[in-house]
């Protein structure tokens, strides 16, 4: 295994992390068990299989190195290395037993997952963990996977987790074309195209920066979603039948994702009203990440993310109008594309030198609350059933990182005909997260009622 430099966005995630705001993704998988010892057997399997997965042996190490003059000019401008970068490289002391942990039997998987999600991953070893939680009922167990965002985005995390589950037939990855040999200096015949590409990238960066600046001037969200950080975490999960989502989509149009986001807006409205905060005039700004990764690539390392920014119509009292507002906002975002607008701010990471990421990381982390109020992201999952030690995966709840100054993040995955909402919140700012989870289910029921023929 060879080392490789972190892409700019990976480097940004590595440097904005703090003890109170760990930048790891999570997924809580719940398996049915054939025996009370199934959890212990699962932990043994995970440790044994992890040792054979190259991506799980990779640690992140800070490096100080000059620019690589052999890189083409346009590529160097997009992916500046400079001093203060970091590499992803094999850990010579890798021990899977330091990453796979078997816990005591649990009565509430989410209660345990919340406490584990608030703990940062070790930065001096491969940044991932798998926590096996046996169920006290003896007929189920759960596995909480944690992957640092600098090691993997959602699709890469899925690939790594699937590598330690039971073997199954996956589509063959598409090979990545070999890069031609490069001389010390770029080919002068390519310079005009390189310059045009560099100027285009600079113009796009300025456009995105201007949109970000304008977006921070609008009315802010409810304090319930933007609180002072405490470093604590709480998680909750909701399962929705995908057929119910399709029923609503077919009745009013739009996409499945439009419906799922509208459900979030309606649930927030219910939750705010019931807890006494009120939803009048509340239109929190949601960041909707968009993957720029090509599926089935042979080398899916590095984050490839952009995003859409939209105001959730929490203050709209009528469910179908909320859905129409979400649909219209998403259509505008799609028409503009994922490479422009304030939601594409992640692309600016490509234009910041490595040393800038190191020195400016803490400031960027603090600025997230000025840019968006809540993260609502979709995490892809395979349509086939997954197993661990022969035990079927029954449910999987994705968890997103919680940015500084934000109290709530929501991730959504569809698995085997059911939609799973994974909610992560600051435990002290949102002690009633389970009530918000119930509001998600209630909002789906309301939409079915108003859409039923």
Short mmCIF file of C-alpha atoms in Angstrom, two decimals:
data_model
loop_
_atom_site.label_atom_id
_atom_site.label_comp_id
_atom_site.label_asym_id
_atom_site.label_seq_id
_atom_site.Cartn_x
_atom_site.Cartn_y
_atom_site.Cartn_z
CA UNK A 1 0.00 0.00 0.00
CA UNK A 2 1.29 3.43 -0.96
CA UNK A 3 0.67 6.72 0.81
CA UNK A 4 -1.28 9.47 -0.90
CA UNK A 5 -1.87 13.11 -0.12
CA UNK A 6 -5.25 14.09 1.28
CA UNK A 7 -7.49 15.93 -1.14
CA UNK A 8 -8.20 19.55 -0.08
CA UNK A 9 -11.70 18.79 1.26
CA UNK A 10 -10.39 15.80 3.24
CA UNK A 11 -7.71 18.07 4.69
CA UNK A 12 -10.37 20.62 5.63
CA UNK A 13 -12.38 17.98 7.53
CA UNK A 14 -9.21 16.86 9.31
CA UNK A 15 -8.35 20.37 10.46
CA UNK A 16 -11.76 21.75 11.50
CA UNK A 17 -12.24 18.97 14.03
CA UNK A 18 -12.20 19.76 17.74
CA UNK A 19 -12.74 17.71 20.89
CA UNK A 20 -16.35 18.95 21.13
CA UNK A 21 -16.99 18.60 17.39
CA UNK A 22 -15.54 15.34 16.10
CA UNK A 23 -15.78 15.04 12.32
CA UNK A 24 -16.76 11.41 11.96
CA UNK A 25 -19.65 9.77 10.16
CA UNK A 26 -21.59 6.98 11.82
CA UNK A 27 -24.01 4.20 11.02
CA UNK A 28 -25.91 2.07 13.52
CA UNK A 29 -26.81 -1.30 12.04
CA UNK A 30 -29.27 -3.52 13.90
CA UNK A 31 -29.04 -7.26 13.21
CA UNK A 32 -31.36 -10.08 14.22
CA UNK A 33 -29.50 -12.67 16.30
CA UNK A 34 -29.74 -16.46 16.29
CA UNK A 35 -28.24 -16.81 19.77
CA UNK A 36 -27.17 -14.70 22.78
CA UNK A 37 -23.52 -15.11 21.71
CA UNK A 38 -24.11 -13.65 18.22
CA UNK A 39 -22.72 -10.25 19.22
CA UNK A 40 -19.44 -11.68 20.49
CA UNK A 41 -19.11 -13.77 17.33
CA UNK A 42 -19.76 -10.66 15.23
CA UNK A 43 -17.00 -8.76 17.04
CA UNK A 44 -14.53 -11.57 16.34
CA UNK A 45 -15.48 -11.58 12.67
CA UNK A 46 -15.12 -7.81 12.32
CA UNK A 47 -11.64 -7.84 13.88
CA UNK A 48 -10.48 -10.75 11.73
CA UNK A 49 -11.80 -9.24 8.50
CA UNK A 50 -10.59 -5.69 9.19
CA UNK A 51 -6.98 -6.82 9.06
CA UNK A 52 -7.45 -7.80 5.40
CA UNK A 53 -9.05 -4.50 4.26
CA UNK A 54 -6.34 -2.09 3.04
CA UNK A 55 -8.54 1.00 3.50
CA UNK A 56 -8.99 0.23 7.20
CA UNK A 57 -5.24 0.11 7.78
CA UNK A 58 -4.73 3.70 6.61
CA UNK A 59 -3.84 6.36 9.15
CA UNK A 60 -3.61 10.11 8.51
CA UNK A 61 -0.27 11.77 9.17
CA UNK A 62 0.51 15.47 9.01
CA UNK A 63 3.34 16.33 6.63
CA UNK A 64 5.26 19.45 5.68
CA UNK A 65 6.32 19.31 2.06
CA UNK A 66 6.74 21.68 -0.90
CA UNK A 67 4.60 21.87 -4.01
CA UNK A 68 5.02 19.07 -6.56
CA UNK A 69 6.33 20.89 -9.65
CA UNK A 70 5.53 17.91 -11.86
CA UNK A 71 1.79 18.47 -11.50
CA UNK A 72 0.05 20.35 -14.34
CA UNK A 73 -0.64 24.00 -13.58
CA UNK A 74 -4.43 23.71 -13.57
CA UNK A 75 -4.29 20.58 -11.40
CA UNK A 76 -1.94 22.29 -8.96
CA UNK A 77 -4.34 25.21 -8.62
CA UNK A 78 -7.29 22.87 -8.01
CA UNK A 79 -5.45 20.64 -5.54
CA UNK A 80 -2.74 22.76 -3.92
CA UNK A 81 -0.42 20.77 -1.73
CA UNK A 82 2.10 23.16 -0.28
CA UNK A 83 3.27 23.07 3.29
CA UNK A 84 0.99 21.81 6.04
CA UNK A 85 -0.68 18.94 4.19
CA UNK A 86 -1.40 15.40 5.32
CA UNK A 87 -1.07 11.93 3.86
CA UNK A 88 -3.14 8.79 4.08
CA UNK A 89 -0.67 5.95 4.61
CA UNK A 90 -0.50 2.38 5.97
CA UNK A 91 -0.15 2.05 9.73
CA UNK A 92 2.79 -0.27 10.47
CA UNK A 93 1.38 -1.00 13.93
CA UNK A 94 -2.22 -1.64 12.89
CA UNK A 95 -4.07 -3.87 15.36
CA UNK A 96 -7.79 -4.42 14.60
CA UNK A 97 -8.46 -5.19 18.25
CA UNK A 98 -7.88 -1.48 18.93
CA UNK A 99 -10.73 -0.62 16.56
CA UNK A 100 -13.38 -3.32 17.19
CA UNK A 101 -14.90 -3.28 20.66
CA UNK A 102 -17.49 -5.55 22.25
CA UNK A 103 -19.68 -3.82 24.83
CA UNK A 104 -21.96 -5.05 27.59
CA UNK A 105 -25.54 -5.92 26.62
CA UNK A 106 -27.69 -2.85 25.95
CA UNK A 107 -31.40 -2.21 26.33
CA UNK A 108 -31.37 0.90 24.12
CA UNK A 109 -28.99 0.86 21.15
CA UNK A 110 -29.49 4.56 20.43
CA UNK A 111 -28.68 5.62 23.99
CA UNK A 112 -25.35 3.82 23.77
CA UNK A 113 -24.71 5.07 20.23
CA UNK A 114 -25.12 8.68 21.34
CA UNK A 115 -22.47 8.34 24.01
CA UNK A 116 -20.09 6.65 21.57
CA UNK A 117 -20.67 9.23 18.82
CA UNK A 118 -19.48 12.06 21.06
CA UNK A 119 -16.04 10.50 21.50
CA UNK A 120 -13.46 11.68 18.92
CA UNK A 121 -11.54 9.05 17.01
CA UNK A 122 -7.84 8.62 17.74
CA UNK A 123 -5.74 10.78 15.40
CA UNK A 124 -2.54 8.73 15.71
CA UNK A 125 -4.00 5.55 14.18
CA UNK A 126 -6.48 4.65 11.42
CA UNK A 127 -9.50 6.86 12.22
CA UNK A 128 -12.37 4.38 12.40
CA UNK A 129 -14.08 2.19 14.99
CA UNK A 130 -16.70 -0.54 15.15
CA UNK A 131 -18.64 -0.97 18.39
CA UNK A 132 -20.65 -4.17 18.85
CA UNK A 133 -23.66 -3.79 21.16
CA UNK A 134 -25.34 -7.07 22.13
CA UNK A 135 -29.05 -6.77 22.91
CA UNK A 136 -30.26 -7.75 26.34
CA UNK A 137 -33.14 -9.57 24.64
CA UNK A 138 -30.70 -12.07 23.13
CA UNK A 139 -32.38 -11.90 19.71
CA UNK A 140 -30.61 -8.83 18.32
CA UNK A 141 -27.33 -6.96 18.34
CA UNK A 142 -26.15 -3.68 16.84
CA UNK A 143 -22.89 -2.46 15.33
CA UNK A 144 -21.98 1.22 15.37
CA UNK A 145 -19.45 2.08 12.66
CA UNK A 146 -17.53 5.36 12.92
CA UNK A 147 -15.36 6.71 10.09
CA UNK A 148 -13.58 10.04 10.11
CA UNK A 149 -14.78 12.29 7.28
CA UNK A 150 -11.15 12.74 6.19
CA UNK A 151 -10.92 8.98 5.67
CA UNK A 152 -14.25 8.48 3.93
CA UNK A 153 -17.40 10.17 2.69
CA UNK A 154 -20.72 8.32 2.77
CA UNK A 155 -20.07 6.12 -0.27
CA UNK A 156 -16.51 5.30 0.77
CA UNK A 157 -17.68 4.49 4.32
CA UNK A 158 -20.26 2.10 2.85
CA UNK A 159 -17.52 0.39 0.84
CA UNK A 160 -15.31 -0.03 3.92
CA UNK A 161 -18.15 -1.31 6.12
CA UNK A 162 -19.33 -3.75 3.44
CA UNK A 163 -15.79 -5.17 3.26
CA UNK A 164 -16.09 -6.55 6.81
CA UNK A 165 -19.64 -7.86 6.44
CA UNK A 166 -20.40 -11.25 4.94
CA UNK A 167 -19.08 -11.63 1.38
CA UNK A 168 -21.49 -10.94 -1.43
CA UNK A 169 -21.40 -10.30 -5.15
CA UNK A 170 -20.73 -6.63 -5.89
CA UNK A 171 -20.57 -5.06 -9.38
CA UNK A 172 -17.02 -4.93 -10.70
CA UNK A 173 -15.48 -1.45 -10.25
CA UNK A 174 -14.67 0.59 -13.30
CA UNK A 175 -10.89 0.84 -13.76
CA UNK A 176 -9.34 4.26 -13.44
CA UNK A 177 -7.35 5.28 -16.54
CA UNK A 178 -3.61 5.31 -15.95
CA UNK A 179 -2.12 8.77 -15.67
CA UNK A 180 0.57 9.58 -18.26
CA UNK A 181 4.13 10.16 -17.15
CA UNK A 182 4.79 13.79 -16.33
CA UNK A 183 7.97 15.71 -16.76
CA UNK A 184 9.33 18.24 -14.33
CA UNK A 185 7.49 21.04 -16.14
CA UNK A 186 4.07 20.94 -17.84
CA UNK A 187 3.81 20.44 -21.60
CA UNK A 188 3.85 23.96 -23.09
CA UNK A 189 1.33 22.86 -25.74
CA UNK A 190 -1.25 22.38 -22.99
CA UNK A 191 -0.65 25.72 -21.28
CA UNK A 192 -3.49 27.70 -23.00
CA UNK A 193 -6.06 25.11 -21.96
CA UNK A 194 -4.60 24.96 -18.45
CA UNK A 195 -4.78 28.71 -18.08
CA UNK A 196 -8.38 28.83 -19.31
CA UNK A 197 -9.30 26.07 -16.86
CA UNK A 198 -7.56 27.85 -14.00
CA UNK A 199 -9.30 31.15 -14.78
CA UNK A 200 -12.65 29.38 -15.00
CA UNK A 201 -12.05 27.79 -11.60
CA UNK A 202 -11.11 31.15 -10.09
CA UNK A 203 -14.28 32.74 -11.50
CA UNK A 204 -16.40 29.94 -10.11
CA UNK A 205 -14.72 30.28 -6.70
CA UNK A 206 -15.46 34.03 -6.62
CA UNK A 207 -19.08 33.36 -7.62
CA UNK A 208 -19.51 30.79 -4.85
CA UNK A 209 -17.85 33.09 -2.32
CA UNK A 210 -20.21 35.94 -3.22
CA UNK A 211 -23.24 33.65 -2.87
CA UNK A 212 -22.01 32.49 0.54
CA UNK A 213 -21.60 36.10 1.68
CA UNK A 214 -25.12 37.02 0.51
CA UNK A 215 -26.65 33.95 2.12
CA UNK A 216 -25.44 35.00 5.58
CA UNK A 217 -27.43 38.24 5.43
CA UNK A 218 -30.89 36.66 5.69
CA UNK A 219 -32.90 36.07 8.86
CA UNK A 220 -31.47 33.44 11.12
CA UNK A 221 -33.06 30.28 12.40
CA UNK A 222 -34.66 29.32 15.69
CA UNK A 223 -32.25 29.07 18.66
CA UNK A 224 -33.40 25.46 19.05
CA UNK A 225 -31.20 24.53 16.08
CA UNK A 226 -28.22 26.79 16.80
CA UNK A 227 -26.95 26.48 20.35
CA UNK A 228 -23.66 26.82 22.16
CA UNK A 229 -21.80 23.50 21.88
CA UNK A 230 -21.55 21.15 24.83
CA UNK A 231 -19.73 18.24 23.20
CA UNK A 232 -22.49 15.81 24.17
CA UNK A 233 -24.42 13.66 21.69
CA UNK A 234 -27.77 11.94 21.50
CA UNK A 235 -29.10 9.83 18.61
CA UNK A 236 -32.51 8.60 17.51
CA UNK A 237 -33.91 6.70 14.56
CA UNK A 238 -37.12 6.54 12.56
CA UNK A 239 -38.21 3.92 10.01
CA UNK A 240 -40.67 4.83 7.23
CA UNK A 241 -42.16 2.51 4.59
CA UNK A 242 -40.89 3.54 1.15
CA UNK A 243 -44.31 2.66 -0.33
CA UNK A 244 -45.84 5.45 1.75
CA UNK A 245 -43.26 7.88 0.38
CA UNK A 246 -44.05 6.79 -3.19
CA UNK A 247 -47.76 7.22 -2.54
CA UNK A 248 -47.17 10.88 -1.66
CA UNK A 249 -44.77 11.40 -4.55
CA UNK A 250 -47.18 9.98 -7.11
CA UNK A 251 -50.01 12.14 -5.76
CA UNK A 252 -48.19 15.48 -5.87
CA UNK A 253 -45.18 14.96 -8.17
CA UNK A 254 -41.54 15.69 -7.52
CA UNK A 255 -38.97 13.19 -6.30
CA UNK A 256 -38.64 10.84 -3.36
CA UNK A 257 -35.96 13.14 -1.97
CA UNK A 258 -38.36 16.11 -2.14
CA UNK A 259 -40.83 14.19 0.01
CA UNK A 260 -38.17 13.11 2.52
CA UNK A 261 -36.94 16.69 2.96
CA UNK A 262 -40.50 18.01 3.28
CA UNK A 263 -41.06 15.45 6.05
CA UNK A 264 -38.11 16.98 7.91
CA UNK A 265 -39.62 20.47 7.56
CA UNK A 266 -43.00 19.32 8.84
CA UNK A 267 -41.47 17.38 11.73
CA UNK A 268 -39.45 20.41 12.80
CA UNK A 269 -42.63 22.51 12.78
CA UNK A 270 -44.46 20.02 15.03
CA UNK A 271 -41.51 19.70 17.36
CA UNK A 272 -40.92 23.44 17.75
CA UNK A 273 -44.59 24.14 18.41
CA UNK A 274 -44.94 21.35 20.96
CA UNK A 275 -41.82 22.29 22.91
CA UNK A 276 -43.01 25.93 23.06
CA UNK A 277 -40.39 27.51 20.82
CA UNK A 278 -42.89 28.23 18.07
CA UNK A 279 -42.51 27.83 14.31
CA UNK A 280 -43.82 31.24 13.20
CA UNK A 281 -41.37 32.90 10.83
CA UNK A 282 -38.89 30.02 11.13
CA UNK A 283 -37.20 29.02 7.86
CA UNK A 284 -33.92 27.35 8.85
CA UNK A 285 -31.27 27.13 6.16
CA UNK A 286 -30.56 23.48 5.29
CA UNK A 287 -27.42 22.20 3.61
CA UNK A 288 -28.17 19.29 1.28
CA UNK A 289 -24.85 17.62 0.33
CA UNK A 290 -24.50 16.42 -3.26
CA UNK A 291 -22.01 13.70 -4.17
CA UNK A 292 -19.78 14.45 -7.16
CA UNK A 293 -18.31 10.95 -7.11
CA UNK A 294 -18.85 8.64 -10.04
CA UNK A 295 -20.40 5.33 -8.93
CA UNK A 296 -18.40 2.10 -9.07
CA UNK A 297 -15.04 3.82 -9.38
CA UNK A 298 -12.08 1.64 -8.57
CA UNK A 299 -10.44 4.24 -6.31
CA UNK A 300 -13.17 5.99 -4.31
CA UNK A 301 -10.83 7.67 -1.81
CA UNK A 302 -11.25 11.34 -1.02
CA UNK A 303 -14.40 13.37 -0.49
CA UNK A 304 -16.14 14.48 -3.68
CA UNK A 305 -18.86 16.73 -2.34
CA UNK A 306 -20.78 19.84 -3.25
CA UNK A 307 -24.16 20.87 -1.93
CA UNK A 308 -27.45 22.68 -2.28
CA UNK A 309 -28.64 25.33 0.15
CA UNK A 310 -32.34 25.88 0.79
CA UNK A 311 -34.68 27.38 3.36
CA UNK A 312 -36.90 24.75 4.95
CA UNK A 313 -40.53 26.00 4.97
CA UNK A 314 -41.04 25.23 8.66
CA UNK A 315 -43.33 28.24 9.06
CA UNK A 316 -45.76 26.99 6.37
CA UNK A 317 -48.80 25.47 8.15
CA UNK A 318 -50.09 23.38 5.24
CA UNK A 319 -48.28 20.07 4.47
CA UNK A 320 -48.79 20.14 0.69
CA UNK A 321 -47.61 23.74 0.48
CA UNK A 322 -44.50 22.77 2.44
CA UNK A 323 -43.86 19.98 -0.04
CA UNK A 324 -44.43 22.31 -2.99
CA UNK A 325 -41.98 24.83 -1.51
CA UNK A 326 -39.32 22.15 -1.05
CA UNK A 327 -39.86 20.88 -4.58
CA UNK A 328 -39.54 24.38 -6.05
CA UNK A 329 -36.37 25.09 -4.07
CA UNK A 330 -34.77 21.80 -5.12
CA UNK A 331 -35.70 22.44 -8.76
CA UNK A 332 -33.96 25.82 -8.59
CA UNK A 333 -30.88 24.21 -7.09
CA UNK A 334 -30.79 21.52 -9.77
CA UNK A 335 -31.21 24.09 -12.55
CA UNK A 336 -28.22 26.02 -11.19
CA UNK A 337 -26.22 22.81 -10.71
CA UNK A 338 -24.03 21.62 -7.81
CA UNK A 339 -20.98 23.64 -8.87
CA UNK A 340 -22.33 27.12 -8.13
CA UNK A 341 -24.21 28.86 -5.38
CA UNK A 342 -23.67 29.09 -1.65
CA UNK A 343 -24.29 25.36 -1.18
CA UNK A 344 -21.19 24.60 -3.26
CA UNK A 345 -18.90 26.17 -0.68
CA UNK A 346 -17.16 22.82 -0.16
CA UNK A 347 -15.62 23.31 -3.61
CA UNK A 348 -13.70 26.30 -2.30
CA UNK A 349 -11.49 23.88 -0.37
CA UNK A 350 -9.74 23.12 -3.67
CA UNK A 351 -8.58 26.75 -3.88
CA UNK A 352 -7.05 26.95 -0.40
CA UNK A 353 -3.37 26.01 0.10
CA UNK A 354 -2.69 23.19 2.53
CA UNK A 355 -1.20 25.57 5.08
CA UNK A 356 -4.40 27.63 4.89
CA UNK A 357 -6.43 24.56 5.87
CA UNK A 358 -4.16 23.96 8.83
CA UNK A 359 -4.21 27.53 10.12
CA UNK A 360 -7.78 28.41 9.17
CA UNK A 361 -9.51 25.16 10.12
CA UNK A 362 -10.77 26.35 13.53
CA UNK A 363 -12.17 29.56 12.01
CA UNK A 364 -13.97 27.64 9.27
CA UNK A 365 -15.50 25.33 11.84
CA UNK A 366 -16.87 28.27 13.81
CA UNK A 367 -18.29 29.87 10.65
CA UNK A 368 -20.54 26.91 9.83
CA UNK A 369 -23.39 28.32 11.95
CA UNK A 370 -23.39 31.47 9.79
CA UNK A 371 -23.69 29.45 6.61
CA UNK A 372 -26.36 26.84 7.41
CA UNK A 373 -28.55 25.83 10.34
CA UNK A 374 -29.10 22.12 9.80
CA UNK A 375 -27.56 19.38 7.69
CA UNK A 376 -29.97 17.07 5.84
CA UNK A 377 -28.09 14.42 3.87
CA UNK A 378 -28.84 11.20 2.02
CA UNK A 379 -26.47 8.26 2.36
CA UNK A 380 -26.61 5.55 -0.37
CA UNK A 381 -27.11 1.91 0.61
CA UNK A 382 -27.28 -1.22 -1.55
CA UNK A 383 -30.66 -2.66 -2.38
CA UNK A 384 -29.61 -6.17 -1.43
CA UNK A 385 -29.72 -7.61 2.07
CA UNK A 386 -26.53 -7.45 4.14
CA UNK A 387 -25.43 -9.97 6.78
CA UNK A 388 -22.79 -10.37 9.46
CA UNK A 389 -21.96 -13.89 10.57
CA UNK A 390 -25.12 -15.04 8.83
CA UNK A 391 -27.26 -12.62 10.84
CA UNK A 392 -29.40 -10.34 8.61
CA UNK A 393 -29.16 -6.57 8.86
CA UNK A 394 -32.69 -5.42 9.70
CA UNK A 395 -32.22 -1.65 10.03
CA UNK A 396 -29.44 0.89 9.52
CA UNK A 397 -29.44 4.47 10.80
CA UNK A 398 -26.86 6.85 9.27
CA UNK A 399 -25.39 9.62 11.43
CA UNK A 400 -23.80 12.83 10.14
CA UNK A 401 -21.23 15.00 11.95
CA UNK A 402 -22.58 17.89 13.99
CA UNK A 403 -21.04 21.25 13.06
CA UNK A 404 -20.00 23.79 15.68
CA UNK A 405 -22.90 25.90 16.91
CA UNK A 406 -25.53 23.53 15.50
CA UNK A 407 -27.77 21.31 17.57
CA UNK A 408 -29.13 18.85 15.02
CA UNK A 409 -28.13 16.92 11.88
CA UNK A 410 -30.29 14.46 9.95
CA UNK A 411 -29.13 11.68 7.62
CA UNK A 412 -31.42 9.51 5.51
CA UNK A 413 -30.92 6.09 3.93
CA UNK A 414 -33.21 3.70 2.07
CA UNK A 415 -32.63 0.01 2.72
CA UNK A 416 -34.77 -2.90 1.55
CA UNK A 417 -38.01 -1.01 1.09
CA UNK A 418 -37.73 1.18 4.16
CA UNK A 419 -36.42 4.69 4.75
CA UNK A 420 -34.24 5.15 7.83
CA UNK A 421 -33.83 8.60 9.36
CA UNK A 422 -30.79 8.92 11.61
CA UNK A 423 -30.91 11.92 13.97
CA UNK A 424 -27.86 13.28 15.81
CA UNK A 425 -28.20 16.14 18.29
CA UNK A 426 -26.37 17.96 21.04
CA UNK A 427 -27.68 16.02 24.04
CA UNK A 428 -28.04 19.06 26.30
CA UNK A 429 -29.51 21.39 23.67
CA UNK A 430 -31.98 18.77 22.42
CA UNK A 431 -32.95 16.55 25.35
CA UNK A 432 -36.26 15.72 23.61
CA UNK A 433 -34.79 14.22 20.42
CA UNK A 434 -37.13 11.22 20.68
CA UNK A 435 -40.07 13.62 20.41
CA UNK A 436 -38.66 14.95 17.15
CA UNK A 437 -38.30 11.36 15.93
CA UNK A 438 -41.99 10.76 16.64
CA UNK A 439 -42.82 13.97 14.79
CA UNK A 440 -41.15 12.51 11.68
CA UNK A 441 -43.50 9.51 11.78
CA UNK A 442 -46.49 11.74 12.43
CA UNK A 443 -45.63 13.97 9.48
CA UNK A 444 -45.50 10.98 7.14
CA UNK A 445 -48.93 9.88 8.37
CA UNK A 446 -50.31 13.38 7.78
CA UNK A 447 -48.98 13.48 4.21
CA UNK A 448 -50.50 10.08 3.49
CA UNK A 449 -53.84 11.29 4.82
CA UNK A 450 -53.93 14.46 2.72
CA UNK A 451 -52.74 12.59 -0.40
CA UNK A 452 -55.00 9.54 -0.07
CA UNK A 453 -57.59 9.30 -2.87
#
